[in-house]
Coordinates of C-alpha atoms in Angstrom, one line a residue:
Chain A
M24 CA -44.6 -31.0 -55.8
T25 CA -48.3 -30.8 -56.5
D26 CA -50.8 -29.0 -54.3
Q27 CA -54.5 -29.8 -53.9
A28 CA -57.1 -27.2 -53.0
D29 CA -60.6 -28.2 -51.8
G30 CA -62.0 -24.7 -52.4
L31 CA -61.5 -21.9 -50.0
A32 CA -61.3 -23.9 -46.8
V33 CA -58.2 -25.9 -47.3
T34 CA -55.2 -26.5 -49.5
V35 CA -52.6 -29.2 -49.2
E36 CA -49.2 -28.1 -50.3
R37 CA -46.6 -30.8 -51.3
I38 CA -49.3 -33.4 -51.1
E39 CA -46.9 -36.2 -52.2
A40 CA -44.2 -35.4 -49.7
A41 CA -42.8 -38.6 -48.2
G42 CA -41.3 -37.5 -44.9
R43 CA -42.4 -38.5 -41.4
F44 CA -44.1 -35.1 -40.5
V45 CA -47.5 -33.8 -41.4
L46 CA -47.8 -30.1 -40.9
V47 CA -51.0 -28.2 -40.3
C48 CA -51.5 -24.4 -40.3
E49 CA -55.1 -23.6 -39.2
H50 CA -54.4 -19.9 -38.9
A51 CA -52.4 -19.4 -42.1
S52 CA -54.5 -16.7 -43.7
N53 CA -56.2 -13.4 -43.0
F54 CA -58.3 -13.5 -46.2
F55 CA -61.8 -12.3 -45.7
P56 CA -63.9 -13.8 -48.5
P57 CA -66.7 -11.6 -49.9
R58 CA -69.2 -14.2 -48.9
W59 CA -68.9 -13.2 -45.2
G60 CA -67.6 -9.6 -45.7
D61 CA -65.2 -7.8 -43.5
L62 CA -67.1 -8.6 -40.3
G63 CA -67.2 -4.9 -39.6
L64 CA -63.4 -4.7 -39.0
D65 CA -61.1 -2.0 -40.4
A66 CA -57.9 -2.8 -42.3
E67 CA -55.7 -2.6 -39.1
A68 CA -57.8 -5.2 -37.3
R69 CA -58.0 -7.4 -40.4
A70 CA -54.2 -7.5 -40.4
A71 CA -53.8 -8.1 -36.7
H72 CA -53.1 -11.3 -34.9
I73 CA -56.7 -11.8 -34.1
A74 CA -57.4 -12.5 -37.8
W75 CA -54.5 -15.0 -38.3
D76 CA -51.2 -16.1 -36.9
P77 CA -48.7 -13.7 -38.6
G78 CA -45.6 -15.5 -39.8
A79 CA -46.9 -19.0 -39.2
L80 CA -47.5 -19.9 -42.9
G81 CA -44.0 -18.8 -43.9
L82 CA -42.5 -20.8 -41.0
A83 CA -44.6 -23.8 -41.9
R84 CA -43.6 -23.7 -45.5
G85 CA -39.9 -23.4 -44.5
L86 CA -40.4 -26.5 -42.3
A87 CA -42.3 -28.4 -45.0
R88 CA -39.4 -27.9 -47.5
R89 CA -36.8 -29.0 -45.0
L90 CA -38.7 -32.0 -43.6
D91 CA -40.2 -33.2 -46.9
A92 CA -43.6 -32.8 -45.3
P93 CA -47.1 -32.1 -46.6
L94 CA -48.7 -28.9 -45.3
V95 CA -52.4 -28.7 -44.8
R96 CA -53.3 -25.0 -44.6
A97 CA -56.4 -22.8 -44.2
G98 CA -57.4 -20.2 -46.8
V99 CA -59.7 -18.0 -44.7
T100 CA -59.3 -15.8 -41.6
R101 CA -59.8 -17.5 -38.2
L102 CA -62.4 -14.9 -37.4
V103 CA -64.9 -16.4 -39.9
Y104 CA -64.2 -19.9 -38.4
D105 CA -61.3 -20.8 -36.1
L106 CA -60.4 -24.3 -37.4
N107 CA -58.6 -25.2 -34.2
R108 CA -61.9 -25.1 -32.3
P109 CA -65.0 -27.4 -32.4
P110 CA -68.3 -25.9 -33.6
N111 CA -69.7 -25.7 -30.1
A112 CA -66.8 -23.5 -28.8
P113 CA -67.6 -19.8 -28.5
A114 CA -64.1 -19.1 -29.8
A115 CA -64.9 -20.8 -33.1
M116 CA -66.7 -17.6 -34.3
P117 CA -65.8 -15.1 -31.5
A118 CA -67.8 -11.9 -31.0
R119 CA -64.7 -10.5 -29.2
S120 CA -61.0 -11.4 -29.5
E121 CA -58.5 -9.8 -27.1
I122 CA -59.1 -6.1 -27.3
Y123 CA -61.2 -6.2 -30.5
D124 CA -64.9 -6.4 -31.0
I125 CA -66.0 -8.4 -34.0
P126 CA -69.3 -6.9 -35.1
G127 CA -69.9 -9.4 -37.8
N128 CA -69.8 -12.3 -35.3
R129 CA -72.3 -10.7 -32.9
G130 CA -75.6 -12.4 -32.6
L131 CA -74.9 -15.1 -35.2
T132 CA -78.0 -17.4 -35.7
P133 CA -77.6 -21.1 -35.5
A134 CA -78.1 -21.3 -39.2
Q135 CA -75.2 -18.9 -39.8
R136 CA -73.0 -20.9 -37.4
Y137 CA -73.8 -24.0 -39.3
E138 CA -73.2 -22.5 -42.7
R139 CA -69.6 -21.5 -41.7
T140 CA -69.1 -24.9 -40.1
E141 CA -70.1 -26.7 -43.2
A142 CA -68.1 -24.4 -45.5
L143 CA -64.9 -24.3 -43.6
Y144 CA -64.6 -26.7 -40.6
L145 CA -65.9 -29.9 -42.2
P146 CA -63.7 -29.8 -45.4
F147 CA -60.6 -28.7 -43.5
H148 CA -60.8 -31.6 -41.0
A149 CA -61.9 -34.1 -43.6
R150 CA -58.9 -33.3 -45.7
T151 CA -56.6 -33.4 -42.7
C152 CA -58.0 -36.8 -41.7
A153 CA -57.6 -38.0 -45.3
E154 CA -53.9 -37.0 -45.5
I155 CA -53.1 -38.7 -42.1
S156 CA -55.2 -41.8 -42.9
R157 CA -53.5 -42.3 -46.3
R158 CA -50.1 -42.4 -44.6
L159 CA -51.4 -44.7 -41.9
A160 CA -52.9 -47.1 -44.5
L161 CA -49.6 -47.1 -46.4
G162 CA -47.8 -48.2 -43.2
L163 CA -46.3 -44.9 -42.1
V164 CA -46.6 -43.4 -38.6
P165 CA -46.8 -39.7 -39.2
V166 CA -46.0 -37.1 -36.6
L167 CA -48.6 -34.3 -36.5
V168 CA -47.2 -30.8 -36.1
T169 CA -49.5 -27.8 -36.0
V170 CA -47.8 -24.5 -36.6
H171 CA -49.0 -21.3 -34.8
S172 CA -47.7 -17.9 -33.7
F173 CA -48.8 -15.8 -30.7
T174 CA -48.7 -12.1 -30.0
P175 CA -45.8 -10.7 -27.8
V176 CA -48.2 -8.6 -25.7
F177 CA -51.7 -10.0 -24.8
N178 CA -54.2 -7.8 -23.0
G179 CA -51.4 -5.5 -22.2
T180 CA -49.1 -8.1 -20.6
P181 CA -45.8 -8.9 -22.3
R182 CA -45.0 -12.6 -22.8
A183 CA -41.4 -13.8 -22.2
V184 CA -41.8 -17.3 -23.7
E185 CA -40.6 -17.4 -27.3
L186 CA -41.3 -21.0 -28.3
G187 CA -44.3 -22.8 -26.7
L188 CA -44.8 -26.5 -27.2
I189 CA -48.3 -27.8 -26.5
H190 CA -49.6 -31.3 -26.5
D191 CA -52.9 -33.2 -26.2
A192 CA -53.2 -36.4 -24.2
D193 CA -49.7 -37.8 -24.8
P194 CA -46.9 -35.3 -23.8
R195 CA -44.0 -37.4 -25.0
F196 CA -43.2 -36.0 -28.4
A197 CA -43.6 -32.4 -27.1
E198 CA -41.2 -33.2 -24.3
S199 CA -38.7 -34.7 -26.7
L200 CA -38.9 -31.5 -28.8
L201 CA -38.6 -29.3 -25.7
A202 CA -35.3 -31.1 -24.8
E203 CA -33.9 -30.7 -28.4
A204 CA -35.1 -27.1 -28.8
R205 CA -33.5 -26.1 -25.5
A206 CA -30.2 -27.8 -26.4
R207 CA -30.1 -26.5 -30.0
T208 CA -31.6 -23.0 -30.0
G209 CA -31.2 -19.9 -27.9
L210 CA -35.0 -19.6 -27.6
D211 CA -36.9 -19.4 -24.3
C212 CA -38.8 -22.7 -24.8
R213 CA -41.6 -23.8 -22.5
L214 CA -44.1 -26.7 -22.3
N215 CA -47.8 -25.7 -22.5
E216 CA -47.2 -22.0 -22.6
P217 CA -48.5 -19.4 -23.3
Y218 CA -51.5 -21.8 -23.0
S219 CA -52.1 -25.5 -22.9
G220 CA -54.3 -28.2 -24.3
A221 CA -56.4 -27.9 -21.1
D222 CA -57.5 -24.5 -22.4
G223 CA -59.1 -26.2 -25.4
V224 CA -56.5 -24.9 -27.9
A225 CA -55.3 -28.3 -29.1
H226 CA -58.5 -29.4 -31.0
T227 CA -56.7 -30.4 -34.2
L228 CA -54.3 -32.6 -32.2
A229 CA -57.3 -34.1 -30.3
R230 CA -59.1 -34.9 -33.5
H231 CA -56.3 -36.3 -35.6
A232 CA -53.4 -37.4 -33.5
T233 CA -54.8 -38.8 -30.2
P234 CA -57.4 -41.1 -31.7
M235 CA -54.7 -42.6 -34.0
G236 CA -52.1 -42.8 -31.2
L237 CA -49.8 -40.5 -33.2
P238 CA -46.9 -38.4 -31.8
H239 CA -47.8 -34.8 -32.0
V240 CA -47.1 -31.2 -31.0
M241 CA -48.5 -27.8 -31.4
I242 CA -45.7 -25.3 -32.1
E243 CA -46.3 -21.7 -31.0
L244 CA -43.7 -19.1 -32.0
R245 CA -43.9 -15.6 -30.7
N246 CA -44.7 -13.6 -33.8
D247 CA -42.1 -10.8 -33.4
L248 CA -39.5 -13.5 -34.1
I249 CA -41.0 -14.5 -37.5
A250 CA -42.1 -11.1 -38.7
T251 CA -40.3 -11.2 -42.0
E252 CA -39.7 -13.8 -44.7
A253 CA -36.1 -13.9 -43.8
A254 CA -36.9 -14.4 -40.1
Q255 CA -39.3 -17.2 -41.0
E256 CA -36.7 -19.0 -43.1
A257 CA -34.1 -18.6 -40.4
M258 CA -36.5 -20.0 -37.8
A259 CA -37.4 -22.9 -40.0
E260 CA -33.6 -23.6 -40.5
T261 CA -33.3 -23.6 -36.7
L262 CA -36.4 -25.7 -35.9
A263 CA -36.3 -28.4 -38.6
P264 CA -33.2 -30.2 -37.2
A265 CA -34.7 -29.9 -33.7
L266 CA -37.9 -31.7 -35.0
T267 CA -35.8 -34.4 -36.7
A268 CA -33.7 -34.9 -33.6
A269 CA -36.8 -35.0 -31.4
L270 CA -38.3 -37.8 -33.5
T271 CA -35.0 -39.8 -33.1
R272 CA -35.1 -39.1 -29.4
F273 CA -38.8 -40.0 -29.1
E274 CA -38.2 -43.3 -30.9
G275 CA -35.5 -44.3 -28.6
G276 CA -32.5 -43.5 -30.8
A277 CA -31.1 -40.8 -28.5
Chain B
M259 CA -88.0 -39.2 -41.9
T260 CA -85.5 -38.9 -44.7
D261 CA -82.3 -41.0 -45.0
Q262 CA -79.1 -40.0 -46.8
A263 CA -76.7 -42.6 -48.3
D264 CA -73.2 -41.6 -49.2
G265 CA -72.7 -44.7 -51.3
L266 CA -71.8 -48.1 -49.8
A267 CA -69.9 -46.8 -46.9
V268 CA -72.5 -45.0 -44.9
T269 CA -76.2 -44.2 -44.6
V270 CA -77.8 -41.8 -42.1
E271 CA -81.3 -42.9 -41.2
R272 CA -83.7 -40.3 -39.8
I273 CA -81.2 -37.6 -40.6
E274 CA -83.6 -34.8 -39.4
A275 CA -84.3 -36.4 -36.1
A276 CA -84.2 -33.7 -33.3
G277 CA -83.5 -35.7 -30.1
R278 CA -80.4 -35.5 -27.9
F279 CA -78.8 -38.8 -29.0
V280 CA -76.8 -39.5 -32.1
L281 CA -76.5 -43.3 -32.7
V282 CA -73.8 -45.0 -34.7
C283 CA -73.7 -48.6 -35.8
E284 CA -70.3 -49.4 -37.4
H285 CA -70.9 -53.1 -37.6
A286 CA -74.4 -53.0 -38.9
S287 CA -73.9 -55.1 -42.1
N288 CA -72.5 -58.4 -43.3
F289 CA -72.7 -57.3 -46.9
F290 CA -69.7 -58.4 -49.0
P291 CA -69.6 -56.0 -52.0
P292 CA -68.5 -57.6 -55.3
R293 CA -65.6 -55.1 -55.5
W294 CA -63.8 -57.0 -52.7
G295 CA -65.3 -60.4 -53.2
D296 CA -66.1 -62.9 -50.4
L297 CA -62.5 -62.7 -48.9
G298 CA -62.3 -66.5 -49.3
L299 CA -65.0 -67.1 -46.6
D300 CA -67.9 -69.6 -46.9
A301 CA -71.5 -68.6 -46.2
E302 CA -71.3 -69.7 -42.5
A303 CA -68.3 -67.5 -41.8
R304 CA -69.9 -64.6 -43.7
A305 CA -73.0 -64.8 -41.5
A306 CA -71.0 -65.1 -38.2
H307 CA -70.2 -62.4 -35.7
I308 CA -66.7 -61.9 -37.2
A309 CA -68.4 -60.3 -40.2
W310 CA -70.8 -58.0 -38.3
D311 CA -72.6 -57.5 -35.0
P312 CA -75.7 -59.6 -35.3
G313 CA -78.8 -57.8 -34.0
A314 CA -77.0 -54.5 -33.5
L315 CA -78.8 -52.7 -36.4
G316 CA -82.2 -53.8 -35.3
L317 CA -81.5 -52.7 -31.8
A318 CA -80.1 -49.4 -33.0
R319 CA -83.2 -48.8 -35.2
G320 CA -85.5 -49.5 -32.3
L321 CA -83.5 -47.0 -30.1
A322 CA -83.5 -44.4 -32.9
R323 CA -87.3 -44.5 -33.2
R324 CA -87.8 -44.3 -29.5
L325 CA -85.2 -41.6 -28.9
D326 CA -85.9 -39.5 -32.0
A327 CA -82.3 -40.0 -32.9
P328 CA -80.4 -40.1 -36.2
L329 CA -78.6 -43.4 -36.9
V330 CA -75.3 -43.4 -38.8
R331 CA -74.8 -46.9 -40.1
A332 CA -72.3 -48.9 -42.1
G333 CA -73.2 -50.7 -45.3
V334 CA -70.3 -53.2 -45.6
T335 CA -68.9 -56.0 -43.5
R336 CA -66.4 -55.1 -40.9
L337 CA -64.0 -57.7 -42.5
V338 CA -63.4 -55.4 -45.5
Y339 CA -62.8 -52.5 -43.1
D340 CA -63.7 -52.3 -39.4
L341 CA -64.9 -48.7 -39.1
N342 CA -64.3 -48.7 -35.3
R343 CA -60.5 -49.0 -35.9
P344 CA -58.0 -46.5 -37.3
P345 CA -56.2 -47.4 -40.6
N346 CA -53.0 -48.3 -38.8
A347 CA -54.7 -51.0 -36.6
P348 CA -54.1 -54.5 -37.7
A349 CA -57.8 -55.2 -36.7
A350 CA -59.0 -52.7 -39.3
M351 CA -58.5 -55.4 -42.0
P352 CA -57.8 -58.5 -40.0
A353 CA -56.1 -61.6 -41.5
R354 CA -57.6 -63.6 -38.6
S355 CA -60.6 -63.0 -36.4
E356 CA -61.3 -65.2 -33.4
I357 CA -61.2 -68.8 -34.8
Y358 CA -61.5 -67.8 -38.4
D359 CA -58.8 -67.2 -41.0
I360 CA -59.7 -64.4 -43.5
P361 CA -57.8 -65.4 -46.6
G362 CA -58.8 -62.3 -48.6
N363 CA -57.1 -60.1 -45.9
R364 CA -53.8 -62.0 -46.0
G365 CA -50.8 -60.1 -47.4
L366 CA -52.7 -57.0 -48.3
T367 CA -50.5 -54.4 -50.0
P368 CA -50.3 -50.8 -48.7
A369 CA -52.2 -49.8 -51.9
Q370 CA -55.0 -52.2 -51.1
R371 CA -55.2 -51.1 -47.5
Y372 CA -55.4 -47.5 -48.7
E373 CA -58.1 -48.3 -51.3
R374 CA -60.4 -49.7 -48.6
T375 CA -59.6 -46.8 -46.2
E376 CA -60.5 -44.3 -48.8
A377 CA -63.7 -46.1 -49.9
L378 CA -65.1 -46.9 -46.5
Y379 CA -63.3 -45.3 -43.5
L380 CA -63.0 -41.7 -44.7
P381 CA -66.6 -41.3 -45.9
F382 CA -68.0 -43.0 -42.8
H383 CA -66.2 -40.8 -40.4
A384 CA -66.6 -37.6 -42.5
R385 CA -70.4 -38.2 -42.4
T386 CA -70.4 -39.0 -38.6
C387 CA -68.4 -35.8 -38.0
A388 CA -70.8 -33.8 -40.2
E389 CA -73.9 -35.0 -38.3
I390 CA -72.4 -34.2 -34.9
S391 CA -70.9 -30.9 -36.1
R392 CA -74.3 -29.8 -37.5
R393 CA -76.0 -30.3 -34.2
L394 CA -73.1 -28.6 -32.3
A395 CA -73.3 -25.5 -34.6
L396 CA -77.0 -25.4 -34.1
G397 CA -76.5 -25.1 -30.4
L398 CA -77.3 -28.7 -29.3
V399 CA -75.0 -31.0 -27.2
P400 CA -75.5 -34.4 -28.7
V401 CA -74.8 -37.6 -26.8
L402 CA -72.9 -40.1 -28.9
V403 CA -74.0 -43.7 -28.5
T404 CA -72.4 -46.5 -30.6
V405 CA -74.4 -49.7 -30.7
H406 CA -72.6 -53.1 -30.8
S407 CA -73.2 -56.8 -30.0
F408 CA -70.7 -59.4 -28.9
T409 CA -70.6 -63.2 -29.1
P410 CA -71.7 -65.2 -26.0
V411 CA -68.7 -67.6 -26.4
F412 CA -65.3 -66.2 -27.5
N413 CA -62.4 -68.5 -28.2
G414 CA -64.3 -71.2 -26.3
T415 CA -65.0 -69.2 -23.2
P416 CA -68.6 -68.2 -22.3
R417 CA -69.2 -64.6 -21.3
A418 CA -71.6 -63.9 -18.4
V419 CA -71.9 -60.1 -19.0
E420 CA -75.0 -59.2 -20.9
L421 CA -74.7 -55.5 -21.3
G422 CA -71.3 -53.9 -21.5
L423 CA -70.9 -50.1 -21.3
I424 CA -67.6 -48.8 -22.6
H425 CA -66.3 -45.2 -22.6
D426 CA -63.4 -43.3 -24.0
A427 CA -61.6 -40.6 -21.8
D428 CA -64.7 -39.4 -19.9
P429 CA -66.5 -42.2 -18.0
R430 CA -69.3 -40.1 -16.6
F431 CA -72.1 -40.8 -19.1
A432 CA -71.3 -44.5 -19.2
E433 CA -71.4 -44.6 -15.4
S434 CA -74.8 -42.8 -15.4
L435 CA -76.1 -45.4 -17.8
L436 CA -74.7 -48.2 -15.8
A437 CA -76.6 -47.0 -12.7
E438 CA -79.9 -46.7 -14.7
A439 CA -79.5 -50.0 -16.5
R440 CA -78.8 -51.8 -13.2
A441 CA -81.9 -50.2 -11.6
R442 CA -84.2 -50.6 -14.6
T443 CA -83.3 -53.9 -16.3
G444 CA -82.6 -57.4 -15.2
L445 CA -79.4 -57.5 -17.3
D446 CA -75.9 -58.3 -16.0
C447 CA -74.5 -54.9 -16.7
R448 CA -70.8 -54.1 -16.4
L449 CA -68.5 -51.2 -17.1
N450 CA -65.7 -51.7 -19.7
E451 CA -66.6 -55.4 -20.3
P452 CA -66.1 -57.6 -22.3
Y453 CA -63.4 -55.2 -23.3
S454 CA -62.5 -51.5 -22.7
G455 CA -61.4 -48.4 -24.5
A456 CA -57.9 -49.2 -23.4
D457 CA -58.1 -52.2 -25.9
G458 CA -58.5 -49.7 -28.7
V459 CA -62.1 -50.6 -29.3
A460 CA -63.6 -47.1 -28.8
H461 CA -62.2 -45.4 -31.8
T462 CA -65.4 -43.8 -33.0
L463 CA -65.9 -42.3 -29.5
A464 CA -62.2 -41.1 -29.5
R465 CA -62.7 -39.4 -32.9
H466 CA -66.1 -37.8 -32.5
A467 CA -67.0 -37.5 -28.8
T468 CA -63.8 -36.8 -26.8
P469 CA -62.5 -33.9 -29.0
M470 CA -65.8 -32.2 -28.8
G471 CA -66.2 -32.8 -25.0
L472 CA -69.4 -34.8 -25.7
P473 CA -71.1 -37.3 -23.3
H474 CA -70.7 -40.8 -24.9
V475 CA -71.0 -44.5 -24.5
M476 CA -70.4 -47.6 -26.5
I477 CA -73.2 -50.1 -25.9
E478 CA -72.3 -53.8 -26.2
L479 CA -75.2 -56.3 -26.1
R480 CA -74.6 -60.0 -25.9
N481 CA -76.0 -61.1 -29.2
D482 CA -78.0 -64.1 -28.0
L483 CA -80.3 -61.6 -26.3
I484 CA -81.1 -59.8 -29.6
A485 CA -81.2 -62.7 -32.0
T486 CA -84.7 -62.0 -33.4
E487 CA -86.5 -58.8 -34.5
A488 CA -88.9 -59.2 -31.6
A489 CA -86.0 -59.5 -29.2
Q490 CA -84.3 -56.4 -30.7
E491 CA -87.5 -54.4 -30.3
A492 CA -88.0 -55.6 -26.7
M493 CA -84.4 -54.7 -25.9
A494 CA -84.8 -51.2 -27.4
E495 CA -88.0 -50.8 -25.4
T496 CA -85.9 -51.7 -22.2
L497 CA -82.9 -49.6 -23.0
A498 CA -84.4 -46.4 -24.4
P499 CA -85.8 -45.2 -21.1
A500 CA -82.5 -46.1 -19.4
L501 CA -80.7 -43.9 -21.9
T502 CA -83.1 -41.0 -21.3
A503 CA -82.8 -41.4 -17.5
A504 CA -79.0 -41.6 -17.8
L505 CA -79.0 -38.3 -19.6
T506 CA -81.1 -36.7 -16.9
R507 CA -78.8 -38.2 -14.2
F508 CA -75.7 -37.0 -16.1
E509 CA -77.0 -33.5 -16.3
G510 CA -77.7 -33.3 -12.6
G511 CA -81.4 -33.8 -12.7
A512 CA -81.4 -37.0 -10.8

């Protein structure tokens, strides 16, 4: 399988994959490119969940192999630009994230915000659009699945949910996956937890699934469940059949 | 004012304009590039409303001057690719439009559909996204206005509506403009006529306004009212103050 990298912002792995799912991992990386420096963060903060979604890339790759899916993934930490946010969202380049201050994002000028938008946001979403549009033009109806992880303890409060399924305007595919995941896994599965599209966290779905009328879901795994490569592989092995069954259910076959 | 052309698919006129509105004219042109030929149509069909929105570009340019707005416009007939439709919509490359057969769109292969998508749809929408994103990153909240015209008689039935205002998910700016247009013009103004976003005709708004939370409207002028350059200028002179007043009303100033 060939990959295509459009510079730092985005790489498409398995670009020729022929399955029904298109996977996107906006928070795949905690790479801090020299161009923007370390944003004033120490090594511990740069490795923490504020910088990326730990385990999400490994899970997404495991799913991509099992589902014969392309994977559109970021190459830069979300703290330089959070690709799941529009350029007008404060969270796109946050000056604070959970308990951490981000000194390098404090007092950004409009020109600095635009420079990151142009370098990261525009190519990432142009490439995501291109991969989906190519499949649509060829007569396929892709299912857009974004793959994320969340921290078990947020602002001091533990989270019980293990698998969160979040949707944009159309809940139907997320609901199908909820039913299959509850039937097939031992996970604590919940719809629109630990947050929902109403919180503005489903931007990639809103940009690339809803305007095309595509089935979609944002998968959120609690990151303590996918902390190692072995755990990521095991979770992919669990979730891939649930996704396939959800598609069958969604299309009326179950 | 400088323009930027990204090849055939898209040109941005007045790219540095600093006003609140961003104008888009997807059906600005009835140019049939040699690459795709005349699609088997005679000169009369190539000049008809099926090939473009007559008068829309002149109106959009008149509005752009008066509102200090950039104008993102197409360079190719909608019959090769209708930029206000996603690649999976049959109407993106229609084999029939109103009373006309389009022989050159009959039996298109998936590869042909993809070739047009890549050549026209992707660059047009990437550029539209870039213009909006640049303004968002710089701290502005643009209002997205797409400018269209419709035929006075469709499938033999005359249409009484003169100005149609169509919205995607959020109706508020369109409703504000409806109130101002009714108060300020003698036009027969209607919301979501002669068709609505539920008919899938508001794709550009769904892709570029709704995911960013931007105020938006699709303007549809009956084309007999903007048949000459003088009429286009007069209509721009009528509508520009209504748009400005609608924004004031929308933002709570009226």
